[in-house]
Coordinates of N, CA, C and O in Angstrom, one line a residue:
M1 N 11.5 -10.5 -8.9 CA 10.2 -11.2 -8.9 C 9.5 -11.0 -10.2 O 9.6 -10.0 -10.8
D2 N 8.7 -12.0 -10.5 CA 7.9 -12.0 -11.7 C 7.1 -10.7 -11.7 O 6.4 -10.4 -10.7
P3 N 7.1 -9.9 -12.8 CA 6.3 -8.6 -12.8 C 4.8 -8.8 -12.6 O 4.2 -8.0 -11.9
L4 N 4.2 -9.8 -13.1 CA 2.8 -10.0 -12.9 C 2.5 -10.4 -11.4 O 1.5 -9.9 -10.9
L5 N 3.3 -11.2 -10.8 CA 3.2 -11.5 -9.4 C 3.4 -10.3 -8.5 O 2.6 -10.1 -7.6
E6 N 4.4 -9.5 -8.9 CA 4.6 -8.3 -8.2 C 3.4 -7.4 -8.3 O 3.0 -6.7 -7.3
E7 N 2.8 -7.3 -9.4 CA 1.6 -6.5 -9.6 C 0.4 -7.0 -8.8 O -0.3 -6.2 -8.2
R8 N 0.3 -8.3 -8.6 CA -0.8 -8.9 -7.8 C -0.6 -8.4 -6.3 O -1.5 -7.9 -5.7
L9 N 0.7 -8.4 -5.8 CA 0.9 -8.0 -4.5 C 0.6 -6.5 -4.3 O 0.0 -6.1 -3.3
A10 N 1.0 -5.7 -5.3 CA 0.8 -4.3 -5.3 C -0.7 -3.9 -5.2 O -1.1 -3.0 -4.5
I11 N -1.5 -4.7 -6.0 CA -2.9 -4.4 -6.0 C -3.5 -4.7 -4.7 O -4.3 -3.9 -4.2
F12 N -3.2 -5.8 -4.0 CA -3.7 -6.1 -2.7 C -3.3 -5.0 -1.7 O -4.2 -4.6 -0.9
E13 N -2.1 -4.5 -1.8 CA -1.7 -3.4 -0.9 C -2.3 -2.1 -1.2 O -2.9 -1.4 -0.4
R14 N -2.3 -1.7 -2.5 CA -2.8 -0.5 -2.9 C -4.3 -0.3 -2.6 O -4.8 0.8 -2.3
T15 N -5.1 -1.4 -2.7 CA -6.5 -1.4 -2.5 C -6.9 -1.5 -1.0 O -8.1 -1.5 -0.7
G16 N -5.9 -1.7 -0.2 CA -6.1 -1.7 1.3 C -6.6 -3.1 1.7 O -7.0 -3.2 2.9
Q17 N -6.5 -4.1 0.9 CA -7.0 -5.4 1.3 C -6.0 -6.1 2.3 O -6.5 -6.9 3.1
V18 N -4.8 -5.7 2.2 CA -3.8 -6.2 3.2 C -2.8 -5.0 3.6 O -2.7 -4.1 2.8
S19 N -2.3 -5.1 4.7 CA -1.3 -4.1 5.2 C 0.0 -4.2 4.4 O 0.4 -5.3 3.9
P20 N 0.7 -3.1 4.4 CA 2.0 -3.1 3.7 C 3.0 -4.1 4.4 O 3.8 -4.8 3.7
E21 N 2.9 -4.3 5.7 CA 3.7 -5.2 6.4 C 3.5 -6.6 6.0 O 4.4 -7.4 5.7
I22 N 2.2 -7.0 5.8 CA 1.9 -8.3 5.3 C 2.3 -8.5 3.9 O 2.9 -9.6 3.5
C23 N 2.2 -7.5 3.1 CA 2.6 -7.6 1.7 C 4.1 -7.8 1.6 O 4.6 -8.7 0.9
R24 N 4.9 -7.1 2.5 CA 6.3 -7.3 2.5 C 6.7 -8.7 2.9 O 7.6 -9.3 2.4
F25 N 6.0 -9.2 4.0 CA 6.3 -10.5 4.4 C 6.0 -11.6 3.3 O 6.9 -12.4 3.1
V26 N 4.9 -11.5 2.6 CA 4.6 -12.4 1.6 C 5.6 -12.3 0.4 O 6.1 -13.3 -0.1
R27 N 6.0 -11.1 0.1 CA 7.0 -10.9 -0.9 C 8.3 -11.6 -0.5 O 8.9 -12.3 -1.4
D28 N 8.7 -11.4 0.7 CA 9.9 -12.1 1.2 C 9.8 -13.6 1.1 O 10.8 -14.3 0.8
E29 N 8.7 -14.1 1.5 CA 8.5 -15.6 1.5 C 8.5 -16.1 0.0 O 9.1 -17.1 -0.2
L30 N 7.9 -15.4 -0.9 CA 8.0 -15.8 -2.3 C 9.4 -15.7 -2.8 O 9.8 -16.6 -3.6
E31 N 10.1 -14.7 -2.5 CA 11.5 -14.6 -2.9 C 12.4 -15.7 -2.3 O 13.3 -16.2 -3.0
A32 N 12.1 -16.1 -1.1 CA 12.8 -17.2 -0.5 C 12.5 -18.5 -1.2 O 13.4 -19.3 -1.4
L33 N 11.3 -18.7 -1.6 CA 10.9 -19.9 -2.4 C 11.7 -19.9 -3.7 O 12.2 -20.9 -4.2
A34 N 11.8 -18.7 -4.4 CA 12.5 -18.6 -5.6 C 14.0 -18.8 -5.4 O 14.6 -19.5 -6.2
A35 N 14.5 -18.3 -4.4 CA 16.0 -18.5 -4.1 C 16.3 -20.0 -3.8 O 17.4 -20.4 -4.1
A36 N 15.3 -20.7 -3.3 CA 15.5 -22.1 -3.0 C 15.4 -23.0 -4.3 O 15.4 -24.2 -4.2
G37 N 15.1 -22.3 -5.4 CA 15.1 -23.0 -6.7 C 13.7 -23.2 -7.3 O 13.5 -23.8 -8.3
G38 N 12.7 -22.6 -6.6 CA 11.4 -22.7 -7.2 C 11.1 -21.7 -8.3 O 11.7 -20.6 -8.3
E39 N 10.2 -22.1 -9.2 CA 9.8 -21.2 -10.3 C 8.6 -20.4 -9.7 O 7.5 -20.9 -9.7
I40 N 8.8 -19.2 -9.3 CA 7.8 -18.4 -8.6 C 7.4 -17.3 -9.6 O 8.0 -16.3 -9.7
T41 N 6.2 -17.6 -10.2 CA 5.7 -16.7 -11.2 C 4.2 -16.5 -10.9 O 3.6 -17.2 -10.0
E42 N 3.6 -15.6 -11.6 CA 2.1 -15.4 -11.4 C 1.4 -16.7 -11.7 O 0.5 -17.0 -10.9
E43 N 1.8 -17.4 -12.7 CA 1.1 -18.6 -13.1 C 1.3 -19.7 -12.0 O 0.3 -20.4 -11.6
S44 N 2.5 -19.8 -11.5 CA 2.8 -20.9 -10.6 C 2.4 -20.6 -9.1 O 2.1 -21.5 -8.4
A45 N 2.5 -19.3 -8.7 CA 2.3 -19.0 -7.3 C 1.3 -17.9 -7.1 O 1.2 -17.4 -5.9
G46 N 0.6 -17.5 -8.1 CA -0.4 -16.4 -7.9 C -1.5 -16.7 -6.9 O -1.8 -15.9 -6.0
T47 N -2.0 -18.0 -6.9 CA -3.0 -18.4 -6.0 C -2.5 -18.5 -4.6 O -3.1 -18.1 -3.6
L48 N -1.3 -19.1 -4.5 CA -0.6 -19.2 -3.2 C -0.5 -17.8 -2.6 O -0.8 -17.6 -1.4
A49 N 0.0 -16.8 -3.4 CA 0.2 -15.5 -2.9 C -1.1 -14.8 -2.4 O -1.1 -14.3 -1.3
S50 N -2.1 -14.9 -3.2 CA -3.4 -14.4 -2.8 C -3.9 -15.0 -1.5 O -4.4 -14.3 -0.6
H51 N -3.9 -16.3 -1.4 CA -4.3 -17.0 -0.2 C -3.5 -16.6 1.0 O -4.1 -16.3 2.1
L52 N -2.2 -16.6 0.9 CA -1.4 -16.2 2.0 C -1.6 -14.8 2.5 O -1.8 -14.5 3.7
L53 N -1.7 -13.8 1.5 CA -2.0 -12.5 1.9 C -3.3 -12.3 2.7 O -3.3 -11.7 3.7
L54 N -4.4 -12.9 2.2 CA -5.7 -12.8 2.8 C -5.7 -13.6 4.1 O -6.3 -13.1 5.1
A55 N -5.1 -14.7 4.2 CA -5.1 -15.5 5.4 C -4.4 -14.8 6.5 O -4.9 -14.8 7.7
L56 N -3.3 -14.2 6.2 CA -2.5 -13.4 7.2 C -3.3 -12.2 7.7 O -3.3 -11.9 8.9
Q57 N -3.9 -11.5 6.7 CA -4.7 -10.3 7.1 C -5.9 -10.7 8.0 O -6.2 -10.1 9.0
R58 N -6.6 -11.8 7.6 CA -7.7 -12.3 8.4 C -7.2 -12.7 9.8 O -7.9 -12.3 10.8
A59 N -6.1 -13.4 9.9 CA -5.6 -13.8 11.2 C -5.2 -12.6 12.1 O -5.6 -12.6 13.3
R60 N -4.6 -11.7 11.5 CA -4.2 -10.5 12.2 C -5.4 -9.6 12.6 O -5.4 -9.0 13.7
D61 N -6.5 -9.7 11.9 CA -7.7 -8.9 12.2 C -8.6 -9.7 13.1 O -9.7 -9.3 13.5
G62 N -8.2 -10.9 13.5 CA -9.0 -11.8 14.4 C -10.2 -12.4 13.6 O -11.2 -12.8 14.3
E63 N -10.1 -12.5 12.3 CA -11.2 -13.1 11.5 C -10.7 -14.4 10.9 O -11.2 -14.8 9.8
A64 N -9.8 -15.1 11.5 CA -9.3 -16.4 11.0 C -10.3 -17.4 10.7 O -11.4 -17.4 11.4
L65 N -10.1 -18.2 9.7 CA -11.0 -19.3 9.4 C -11.3 -20.2 10.6 O -10.4 -20.6 11.3
T66 N -12.6 -20.4 10.8 CA -13.0 -21.3 11.9 C -13.7 -22.6 11.4 O -13.6 -23.6 12.1
D67 N -14.3 -22.5 10.3 CA -15.0 -23.7 9.7 C -14.6 -23.9 8.3 O -14.7 -23.0 7.5
F68 N -14.0 -25.0 8.0 CA -13.5 -25.3 6.7 C -14.0 -26.7 6.3 O -13.4 -27.7 6.6
P69 N -15.1 -26.8 5.6 CA -15.7 -28.1 5.2 C -14.8 -29.0 4.5 O -15.0 -30.2 4.6
A70 N -13.9 -28.5 3.7 CA -13.0 -29.4 2.8 C -11.8 -29.8 3.6 O -10.9 -30.4 3.0
D71 N -11.7 -29.6 4.9 CA -10.5 -29.9 5.6 C -10.1 -31.4 5.5 O -9.0 -31.7 5.4
D72 N -11.1 -32.3 5.6 CA -10.8 -33.7 5.5 C -10.2 -34.0 4.1 O -9.3 -34.9 4.0
T73 N -10.7 -33.4 3.1 CA -10.2 -33.6 1.7 C -8.7 -33.1 1.7 O -7.9 -33.8 1.1
V74 N -8.5 -32.0 2.2 CA -7.1 -31.4 2.2 C -6.2 -32.3 3.0 O -5.1 -32.6 2.5
R75 N -6.6 -32.8 4.1 CA -5.8 -33.7 4.9 C -5.4 -35.0 4.1 O -4.3 -35.4 4.1
A76 N -6.4 -35.5 3.4 CA -6.2 -36.7 2.6 C -5.2 -36.4 1.5 O -4.3 -37.3 1.3
E77 N -5.3 -35.3 0.9 CA -4.4 -34.9 -0.2 C -2.9 -34.8 0.3 O -2.0 -35.0 -0.4
L78 N -2.8 -34.3 1.6 CA -1.5 -34.0 2.1 C -0.9 -35.2 2.8 O 0.3 -35.1 3.2
A79 N -1.6 -36.3 2.9 CA -1.1 -37.5 3.6 C 0.3 -37.9 3.1 O 1.2 -38.3 3.9
G80 N 0.6 -37.8 1.8 CA 1.8 -38.2 1.3 C 2.8 -37.0 1.0 O 3.7 -37.1 0.3
Q81 N 2.5 -35.9 1.7 CA 3.3 -34.7 1.4 C 3.8 -34.1 2.7 O 3.6 -32.9 3.1
P82 N 4.6 -34.9 3.5 CA 5.1 -34.3 4.8 C 6.0 -33.1 4.6 O 6.0 -32.2 5.5
R83 N 6.7 -33.0 3.6 CA 7.6 -31.9 3.4 C 6.8 -30.6 3.2 O 7.2 -29.5 3.7
A84 N 5.7 -30.6 2.5 CA 4.8 -29.5 2.3 C 4.3 -29.0 3.6 O 4.2 -27.8 3.9
M85 N 3.9 -30.0 4.5 CA 3.3 -29.6 5.8 C 4.4 -29.0 6.6 O 4.2 -28.0 7.4
E86 N 5.6 -29.5 6.6 CA 6.8 -28.9 7.3 C 7.0 -27.5 6.9 O 7.2 -26.6 7.7
Q87 N 7.0 -27.3 5.5 CA 7.2 -25.9 5.0 C 6.1 -25.0 5.4 O 6.4 -23.8 5.8
A88 N 4.9 -25.4 5.4 CA 3.8 -24.5 5.7 C 3.8 -24.2 7.2 O 3.6 -23.1 7.6
A89 N 4.2 -25.2 8.1 CA 4.3 -24.9 9.5 C 5.4 -23.9 9.8 O 5.2 -23.1 10.7
A90 N 6.5 -24.1 9.1 CA 7.6 -23.1 9.3 C 7.2 -21.7 8.9 O 7.5 -20.7 9.5
L91 N 6.5 -21.6 7.7 CA 6.0 -20.3 7.3 C 5.1 -19.7 8.3 O 5.2 -18.5 8.6
A92 N 4.2 -20.5 8.8 CA 3.2 -20.0 9.8 C 4.0 -19.5 11.1 O 3.6 -18.5 11.7
G93 N 5.0 -20.2 11.4 CA 5.9 -19.8 12.6 C 6.5 -18.5 12.3 O 6.6 -17.6 13.2
R94 N 7.0 -18.3 11.1 CA 7.7 -17.0 10.8 C 6.6 -15.9 10.8 O 6.9 -14.8 11.2
A95 N 5.4 -16.2 10.3 CA 4.3 -15.2 10.3 C 4.0 -14.8 11.7 O 3.7 -13.6 12.0
R96 N 3.9 -15.8 12.6 CA 3.6 -15.5 14.0 C 4.6 -14.6 14.6 O 4.3 -13.6 15.3
S97 N 5.9 -14.9 14.4 CA 7.0 -14.1 14.9 C 7.1 -12.7 14.3 O 7.2 -11.7 15.0
A98 N 6.9 -12.6 13.0 CA 7.1 -11.3 12.3 C 5.9 -10.4 12.4 O 6.0 -9.2 12.4
L99 N 4.7 -11.0 12.3 CA 3.5 -10.3 12.2 C 2.5 -10.4 13.3 O 1.5 -9.6 13.4
G100 N 2.7 -11.3 14.2 CA 1.8 -11.6 15.3 C 0.5 -12.2 14.7 O -0.6 -12.2 15.4
A101 N 0.6 -12.8 13.6 CA -0.6 -13.5 12.9 C -0.5 -15.0 13.2 O 0.4 -15.6 12.7
D102 N -1.4 -15.5 13.9 CA -1.5 -16.9 14.3 C -2.4 -17.6 13.4 O -3.7 -17.5 13.5
L103 N -1.9 -18.3 12.4 CA -2.8 -19.0 11.4 C -3.3 -20.3 12.1 O -2.5 -21.1 12.6
P104 N -4.6 -20.6 11.9 CA -5.1 -21.8 12.4 C -4.6 -23.0 11.6 O -4.2 -22.8 10.5
E105 N -4.7 -24.2 12.2 CA -4.2 -25.4 11.5 C -4.8 -25.6 10.1 O -4.2 -26.1 9.2
Q106 N -6.1 -25.3 10.0 CA -6.8 -25.5 8.7 C -6.1 -24.6 7.6 O -5.9 -25.0 6.5
E107 N -5.7 -23.4 8.0 CA -5.0 -22.5 7.0 C -3.7 -23.0 6.7 O -3.2 -23.0 5.6
V108 N -3.0 -23.5 7.7 CA -1.6 -24.1 7.5 C -1.7 -25.3 6.5 O -0.9 -25.4 5.6
R109 N -2.7 -26.1 6.7 CA -2.9 -27.3 5.8 C -3.2 -26.8 4.4 O -2.7 -27.3 3.4
F110 N -4.0 -25.8 4.3 CA -4.3 -25.2 2.9 C -3.1 -24.6 2.3 O -2.9 -24.8 1.1
L111 N -2.3 -24.0 3.1 CA -1.0 -23.4 2.5 C -0.1 -24.6 2.1 O 0.6 -24.5 1.1
A112 N -0.1 -25.7 2.9 CA 0.7 -26.8 2.5 C 0.2 -27.4 1.2 O 1.1 -27.9 0.4
L113 N -1.0 -27.4 1.0 CA -1.6 -27.9 -0.3 C -1.0 -27.0 -1.5 O -0.6 -27.6 -2.5
H114 N -1.0 -25.7 -1.3 CA -0.5 -24.8 -2.3 C 1.0 -25.2 -2.6 O 1.5 -25.2 -3.7
L115 N 1.7 -25.4 -1.5 CA 3.2 -25.7 -1.6 C 3.4 -27.0 -2.3 O 4.4 -27.2 -3.0
A116 N 2.6 -28.0 -2.0 CA 2.7 -29.3 -2.6 C 2.5 -29.2 -4.1 O 3.2 -29.8 -4.9
V117 N 1.5 -28.4 -4.5 CA 1.2 -28.2 -5.9 C 2.4 -27.5 -6.6 O 2.8 -27.9 -7.7
L118 N 2.9 -26.5 -5.9 CA 4.1 -25.8 -6.5 C 5.2 -26.8 -6.7 O 5.9 -26.8 -7.7
R119 N 5.5 -27.7 -5.7 CA 6.6 -28.7 -5.8 C 6.3 -29.6 -7.0 O 7.2 -30.0 -7.7
Q120 N 5.0 -30.0 -7.1 CA 4.7 -30.9 -8.2 C 4.9 -30.3 -9.6 O 5.4 -30.9 -10.5
R121 N 4.6 -29.0 -9.7 CA 4.9 -28.3 -10.9 C 6.3 -28.2 -11.2 O 6.7 -28.4 -12.4
E122 N 7.1 -28.0 -10.2 CA 8.6 -27.9 -10.4 C 9.1 -29.3 -10.8 O 10.1 -29.3 -11.7
A123 N 8.6 -30.4 -10.3 CA 9.1 -31.7 -10.6 C 8.8 -32.1 -12.1 O 9.5 -32.9 -12.7
T124 N 7.7 -31.5 -12.7 CA 7.3 -31.8 -14.0 C 8.0 -30.9 -15.1 O 7.7 -31.1 -16.3
R125 N 8.7 -29.9 -14.7 CA 9.3 -29.0 -15.7 C 10.6 -29.5 -16.1 O 11.2 -30.3 -15.7

């Protein structure tokens, strides 16, 4: 894994913002994206990593997002990105199974937006 991205994960864990189990889960997910051919670096996936770490911890702590004013905008952006929505839903399912963290649909859509951006970056390189 990219050293800067690894450092990001370590900081979240070391400072107690997320549990070690959630950090491991996110690390595994990022490594799976890289193994599938994605360029997973601090620059390309740092924001995705941070969002996923915090979303999973919030969900696990029972503090999941309940009001997201930009949800309609995110839905519109994702209208032409069904693959990103499928990836995000699959990731949410793995999180539910592995961590007991049930991400609300708004969080899943926001993760799909991150994944769509990642895919667009890959297409332009």
